[in-house]
Amino acid sequence: MNRIAIIGGGPGGLTLALILQRHGIDSVIYERESAESIRDRGGSLDLHKDSGQLALKEAGLLEAFHKIARYEGEDLLLVDKHGTVYRKEVDETGKEGDRPEIDRGDLCELLLHALDPQRIRFGYKFIEAIPLADGKHELHFENGHVDTVDLVVGADGAFSKLRPLLTDASVEYSGLSMVELNIEDAANRHPDLFSFNGRGSMIALSDNKGILAQVNGDGRIRVYLSFRADRDWVDTNGIPLDKPQVAKQAFLKLFDDWDEMLKNYIRYAEDKMVTRRIYMLPIGLTWESRIGITLLGDAAHLMSPFMGEGVNLAMLDASVLALSLVQNGDLEESIRSYEQKMFEYSSPMAEMSDDNLKLFFADTGASGVRDWFDQFEQGHQEED
Ligand SMILES: Cc1cc2nc3c(=O)[nH]c(=O)nc-3n(C[C@H](O)[C@H](O)[C@H](O)COP(=O)(O)OP(=O)(O)OC[C@H]3O[C@@H](n4cnc5c(N)ncnc54)[C@H](O)[C@@H]3O)c2cc1C
């Protein structure tokens, strides 16, 4: 039987191991972080019916997901800097939509809970893979562990250490930087803002800037102040994130002529602030298939988050790869067939994500995004 190692226990790696487990195929995940920290990290994600949810179905977890998914999280408010409303979606019917939300930590917990604990090793930071003559790879870890496998799958995210074995392409800065803020227990502590925000996402866009906010499962509002900026802006802007009060004043100044309620997203934030640069891989990236190695998720097609597809594609990749391995006796053919499909469905998504980044942070701001929503909806109606 082939020995399979998966580098990275994010949503993509976990889904792959779980679907393989359901089909009686052994694999081991090597994850650099601890179990606690992968349960903790990240905001709310919407899982789409034709990708993320499809993969959960293959993993046998669709029903369990439906029980904890937050359908109310699909509510949306789109405004400009004056608070003028361009789009408001509030579902009061209790009807289950196609893109319910789940926190990343809850999703990882759901997947981990179903996975045989023998199939994941925490605290194993992967360093390098040495290709051997017979298509196998020798894997080296920071803690000195060495493993030799027939197939290694890079599910190790944006800065994949396996990617260079398949392609020279590397991640590029997208031109967008974010500062992440959090407002804990927003409904009770800041009912004015919670009532404005609603139960799902609030997107405020003007002047090539944005305040993007999302209610998470633990009651916090996670906020991303978003700026078109040079790559080094987060280091050179002089805003001291370790002095939250001073930093807040600086951010309020950057949004000086924005509506007072929108500025409350900054005023009410907790002290911990985190900067994030948004990176992407070249759109339409492909590579020549090689025996014994492949990539999935962000490692394969990192894209900006403005189509909400990243996690969905990572899980879809996992499902397509797992089923290809299950259905195909030949390892080389399984990898080739998976990669062909993955390249085909992921590159239009990468293109749309990039188009959306440009649309969100354009002079047209909220009105451009409203028009996009209208067209997107019309396209879907025509398909139905
Ligand atoms: C601000 C922001 C908002 C987003 N919003 C959305 C959204 O609304 N919807 C959506 O679908 N997507 C969103 N995304 C993208 C989404 O989070 C990713 O696309 C998704 O997590 C990719 O899953 P993955 O399993 O491929 O990689 P990851 O989730 O990055 O997991 C990779 C795993 O590999 C581990 N790892 C890394 N290096 C090593 C190593 N050397 N050795 C061992 N382990 C290693 C990491 O610890 C991690 O656990 C957003 C991203 C950002 C930055």
Short mmCIF file of N, CA, C and O in Angstrom, two decimals, residues 214-282:
data_model
loop_
_atom_site.label_atom_id
_atom_site.label_comp_id
_atom_site.label_asym_id
_atom_site.label_seq_id
_atom_site.Cartn_x
_atom_site.Cartn_y
_atom_site.Cartn_z
N GLN A 214 -17.34 41.22 10.24
CA GLN A 214 -18.09 39.96 10.17
C GLN A 214 -18.32 39.44 11.59
O GLN A 214 -17.37 39.36 12.38
N VAL A 215 -19.57 39.09 11.88
CA VAL A 215 -19.87 38.49 13.19
C VAL A 215 -19.36 37.05 13.17
O VAL A 215 -19.61 36.31 12.22
N ASN A 216 -18.63 36.67 14.22
CA ASN A 216 -18.12 35.30 14.34
C ASN A 216 -19.00 34.50 15.29
O ASN A 216 -19.80 35.07 16.06
N GLY A 217 -18.79 33.18 15.30
CA GLY A 217 -19.61 32.30 16.11
C GLY A 217 -19.50 32.57 17.60
O GLY A 217 -20.43 32.26 18.36
N ASP A 218 -18.39 33.14 18.06
CA ASP A 218 -18.24 33.41 19.50
C ASP A 218 -18.75 34.78 19.89
O ASP A 218 -18.51 35.24 21.01
N GLY A 219 -19.45 35.46 18.98
CA GLY A 219 -20.09 36.73 19.32
C GLY A 219 -19.23 37.95 19.06
O GLY A 219 -19.68 39.09 19.21
N ARG A 220 -18.00 37.73 18.63
CA ARG A 220 -17.16 38.90 18.33
C ARG A 220 -17.46 39.40 16.93
O ARG A 220 -17.96 38.65 16.07
N ILE A 221 -17.17 40.68 16.69
CA ILE A 221 -17.14 41.17 15.31
C ILE A 221 -15.67 41.26 14.94
O ILE A 221 -14.88 41.94 15.62
N ARG A 222 -15.29 40.54 13.89
CA ARG A 222 -13.92 40.64 13.40
C ARG A 222 -13.91 41.69 12.29
O ARG A 222 -14.77 41.67 11.41
N VAL A 223 -12.98 42.61 12.39
CA VAL A 223 -12.97 43.77 11.49
C VAL A 223 -11.65 43.81 10.73
O VAL A 223 -10.59 43.61 11.33
N TYR A 224 -11.73 44.06 9.43
CA TYR A 224 -10.50 44.24 8.65
C TYR A 224 -10.52 45.65 8.06
O TYR A 224 -11.31 45.94 7.16
N LEU A 225 -9.66 46.54 8.61
CA LEU A 225 -9.47 47.84 7.97
C LEU A 225 -8.58 47.55 6.77
O LEU A 225 -7.51 46.95 6.92
N SER A 226 -9.02 47.97 5.58
CA SER A 226 -8.32 47.52 4.37
C SER A 226 -7.86 48.70 3.53
O SER A 226 -8.63 49.64 3.30
N PHE A 227 -6.61 48.62 3.09
CA PHE A 227 -6.00 49.75 2.39
C PHE A 227 -5.23 49.27 1.17
O PHE A 227 -4.50 48.28 1.26
N ARG A 228 -5.36 50.00 0.09
CA ARG A 228 -4.40 49.81 -1.01
C ARG A 228 -3.11 50.46 -0.55
O ARG A 228 -3.10 51.65 -0.17
N ALA A 229 -2.03 49.71 -0.55
CA ALA A 229 -0.79 50.27 -0.01
C ALA A 229 0.41 49.51 -0.55
O ALA A 229 0.29 48.35 -0.98
N ASP A 230 1.58 50.16 -0.49
CA ASP A 230 2.81 49.47 -0.87
C ASP A 230 3.06 48.33 0.10
O ASP A 230 2.61 48.36 1.24
N ARG A 231 3.87 47.37 -0.35
CA ARG A 231 4.12 46.19 0.46
C ARG A 231 4.71 46.53 1.82
O ARG A 231 4.39 45.90 2.82
N ASP A 232 5.55 47.57 1.86
CA ASP A 232 6.20 47.86 3.14
C ASP A 232 5.39 48.81 4.03
O ASP A 232 5.83 49.20 5.10
N TRP A 233 4.19 49.18 3.58
CA TRP A 233 3.38 50.15 4.35
C TRP A 233 3.16 49.71 5.79
O TRP A 233 3.27 50.52 6.71
N VAL A 234 2.90 48.44 6.00
CA VAL A 234 2.59 48.00 7.37
C VAL A 234 3.80 48.20 8.30
O VAL A 234 3.65 48.35 9.51
N ASP A 235 5.00 48.23 7.72
CA ASP A 235 6.19 48.44 8.56
C ASP A 235 6.58 49.91 8.67
O ASP A 235 7.24 50.32 9.62
N THR A 236 6.19 50.68 7.66
CA THR A 236 6.71 52.06 7.61
C THR A 236 5.66 53.12 7.95
O THR A 236 5.97 54.31 7.94
N ASN A 237 4.40 52.70 8.21
CA ASN A 237 3.35 53.72 8.39
C ASN A 237 3.43 54.43 9.74
O ASN A 237 2.70 55.39 9.99
N GLY A 238 4.28 53.96 10.62
CA GLY A 238 4.49 54.65 11.90
C GLY A 238 3.35 54.49 12.89
O GLY A 238 3.32 55.15 13.93
N ILE A 239 2.39 53.61 12.57
CA ILE A 239 1.26 53.41 13.49
C ILE A 239 1.65 52.33 14.50
O ILE A 239 1.87 51.18 14.12
N PRO A 240 1.77 52.68 15.80
CA PRO A 240 2.27 51.71 16.77
C PRO A 240 1.18 50.77 17.27
O PRO A 240 0.41 51.11 18.18
N LEU A 241 1.09 49.57 16.71
CA LEU A 241 0.03 48.64 17.10
C LEU A 241 0.20 48.18 18.55
O LEU A 241 -0.76 47.72 19.17
N ASP A 242 1.40 48.33 19.10
CA ASP A 242 1.61 47.96 20.51
C ASP A 242 1.15 49.08 21.45
O ASP A 242 1.19 48.94 22.66
N LYS A 243 0.71 50.20 20.88
CA LYS A 243 0.10 51.28 21.70
C LYS A 243 -1.31 51.50 21.13
O LYS A 243 -1.54 52.42 20.33
N PRO A 244 -2.23 50.63 21.53
CA PRO A 244 -3.54 50.59 20.86
C PRO A 244 -4.27 51.93 20.83
O PRO A 244 -4.92 52.25 19.82
N GLN A 245 -4.16 52.71 21.91
CA GLN A 245 -4.91 53.98 21.91
C GLN A 245 -4.36 54.94 20.86
O GLN A 245 -5.12 55.62 20.16
N VAL A 246 -3.03 54.97 20.75
CA VAL A 246 -2.40 55.84 19.74
C VAL A 246 -2.75 55.31 18.34
O VAL A 246 -3.09 56.08 17.43
N ALA A 247 -2.69 53.98 18.19
CA ALA A 247 -3.00 53.38 16.89
C ALA A 247 -4.44 53.69 16.48
O ALA A 247 -4.72 54.04 15.33
N LYS A 248 -5.35 53.59 17.44
CA LYS A 248 -6.77 53.85 17.11
C LYS A 248 -6.93 55.29 16.61
O LYS A 248 -7.67 55.54 15.65
N GLN A 249 -6.26 56.23 17.28
CA GLN A 249 -6.36 57.63 16.84
C GLN A 249 -5.85 57.76 15.40
O GLN A 249 -6.44 58.46 14.59
N ALA A 250 -4.75 57.06 15.11
CA ALA A 250 -4.18 57.13 13.76
C ALA A 250 -5.16 56.54 12.74
O ALA A 250 -5.37 57.11 11.66
N PHE A 251 -5.80 55.42 13.09
CA PHE A 251 -6.76 54.80 12.15
C PHE A 251 -7.99 55.70 11.98
O PHE A 251 -8.52 55.85 10.89
N LEU A 252 -8.43 56.30 13.10
CA LEU A 252 -9.59 57.20 13.00
C LEU A 252 -9.27 58.36 12.05
O LEU A 252 -10.13 58.81 11.29
N LYS A 253 -8.04 58.81 12.08
CA LYS A 253 -7.63 59.89 11.18
C LYS A 253 -7.68 59.43 9.72
O LYS A 253 -8.10 60.18 8.84
N LEU A 254 -7.28 58.17 9.50
CA LEU A 254 -7.31 57.65 8.11
C LEU A 254 -8.74 57.52 7.59
O LEU A 254 -8.98 57.50 6.40
N PHE A 255 -9.70 57.40 8.54
CA PHE A 255 -11.12 57.32 8.14
C PHE A 255 -11.87 58.56 8.61
O PHE A 255 -13.06 58.49 8.93
N ASP A 256 -11.14 59.67 8.65
CA ASP A 256 -11.64 60.91 9.25
C ASP A 256 -13.03 61.33 8.75
O ASP A 256 -13.91 61.69 9.54
N ASP A 257 -13.25 61.29 7.42
CA ASP A 257 -14.53 61.78 6.90
C ASP A 257 -15.55 60.65 6.72
O ASP A 257 -16.47 60.77 5.93
N TRP A 258 -15.38 59.55 7.45
CA TRP A 258 -16.34 58.43 7.36
C TRP A 258 -17.40 58.60 8.46
O TRP A 258 -17.18 59.26 9.49
N ASP A 259 -18.53 58.03 8.24
CA ASP A 259 -19.67 58.09 9.15
C ASP A 259 -19.26 57.66 10.58
O ASP A 259 -18.44 56.75 10.74
N GLU A 260 -19.84 58.33 11.59
CA GLU A 260 -19.45 58.06 12.99
C GLU A 260 -19.69 56.60 13.38
O GLU A 260 -18.90 56.02 14.12
N MET A 261 -20.80 56.02 12.91
CA MET A 261 -21.05 54.61 13.26
C MET A 261 -19.96 53.71 12.69
O MET A 261 -19.51 52.78 13.36
N LEU A 262 -19.51 54.02 11.48
CA LEU A 262 -18.44 53.20 10.90
C LEU A 262 -17.15 53.35 11.71
O LEU A 262 -16.40 52.40 11.90
N LYS A 263 -16.94 54.55 12.22
CA LYS A 263 -15.71 54.77 13.02
C LYS A 263 -15.78 54.03 14.36
O LYS A 263 -14.75 53.77 14.98
N ASN A 264 -17.00 53.65 14.76
CA ASN A 264 -17.12 52.87 16.01
C ASN A 264 -16.44 51.50 15.90
O ASN A 264 -16.06 50.92 16.90
N TYR A 265 -16.32 50.98 14.67
CA TYR A 265 -15.59 49.71 14.50
C TYR A 265 -14.15 49.86 15.00
O TYR A 265 -13.53 48.90 15.45
N ILE A 266 -13.62 51.07 14.90
CA ILE A 266 -12.25 51.31 15.39
C ILE A 266 -12.31 51.64 16.89
O ILE A 266 -11.57 51.07 17.70
N ARG A 267 -13.22 52.53 17.26
CA ARG A 267 -13.29 52.96 18.68
C ARG A 267 -13.51 51.79 19.62
O ARG A 267 -12.96 51.75 20.71
N TYR A 268 -14.38 50.86 19.24
CA TYR A 268 -14.76 49.78 20.16
C TYR A 268 -13.80 48.59 20.15
O TYR A 268 -13.99 47.63 20.90
N ALA A 269 -12.77 48.66 19.30
CA ALA A 269 -11.90 47.48 19.13
C ALA A 269 -11.08 47.21 20.40
O ALA A 269 -10.75 48.12 21.16
N GLU A 270 -10.78 45.91 20.59
CA GLU A 270 -9.90 45.51 21.70
C GLU A 270 -8.48 45.97 21.38
O GLU A 270 -8.19 46.44 20.28
N ASP A 271 -7.60 45.72 22.34
CA ASP A 271 -6.23 46.23 22.17
C ASP A 271 -5.40 45.47 21.15
O ASP A 271 -4.48 46.00 20.58
N LYS A 272 -5.74 44.18 20.94
CA LYS A 272 -4.88 43.40 20.04
C LYS A 272 -5.21 43.70 18.56
O LYS A 272 -6.35 43.56 18.13
N MET A 273 -4.21 44.15 17.84
CA MET A 273 -4.39 44.48 16.42
C MET A 273 -3.33 43.73 15.62
O MET A 273 -2.18 43.67 16.04
N VAL A 274 -3.74 43.18 14.49
CA VAL A 274 -2.81 42.36 13.70
C VAL A 274 -2.80 42.85 12.26
O VAL A 274 -3.87 43.08 11.68
N THR A 275 -1.62 43.01 11.68
CA THR A 275 -1.58 43.42 10.27
C THR A 275 -1.51 42.19 9.37
O THR A 275 -0.93 41.17 9.74
N ARG A 276 -2.11 42.30 8.20
CA ARG A 276 -2.09 41.20 7.22
C ARG A 276 -1.86 41.78 5.83
O ARG A 276 -2.59 42.70 5.42
N ARG A 277 -0.89 41.21 5.14
CA ARG A 277 -0.75 41.57 3.72
C ARG A 277 -1.49 40.50 2.93
O ARG A 277 -1.41 39.32 3.27
N ILE A 278 -2.19 40.90 1.89
CA ILE A 278 -2.89 39.91 1.07
C ILE A 278 -1.99 39.53 -0.12
O ILE A 278 -1.57 40.40 -0.88
N TYR A 279 -1.71 38.26 -0.20
CA TYR A 279 -0.84 37.74 -1.26
C TYR A 279 -1.64 36.88 -2.23
O TYR A 279 -2.74 36.42 -1.90
N MET A 280 -1.08 36.64 -3.39
CA MET A 280 -1.73 35.74 -4.34
C MET A 280 -0.67 35.05 -5.22
O MET A 280 0.43 35.58 -5.38
N LEU A 281 -1.03 33.90 -5.74
CA LEU A 281 -0.18 33.24 -6.73
C LEU A 281 -0.58 33.74 -8.12
O LEU A 281 -1.71 34.25 -8.29
N PRO A 282 0.30 33.62 -9.11
CA PRO A 282 -0.09 34.02 -10.47
C PRO A 282 -1.39 33.30 -10.88
O PRO A 282 -1.53 32.10 -10.65
#
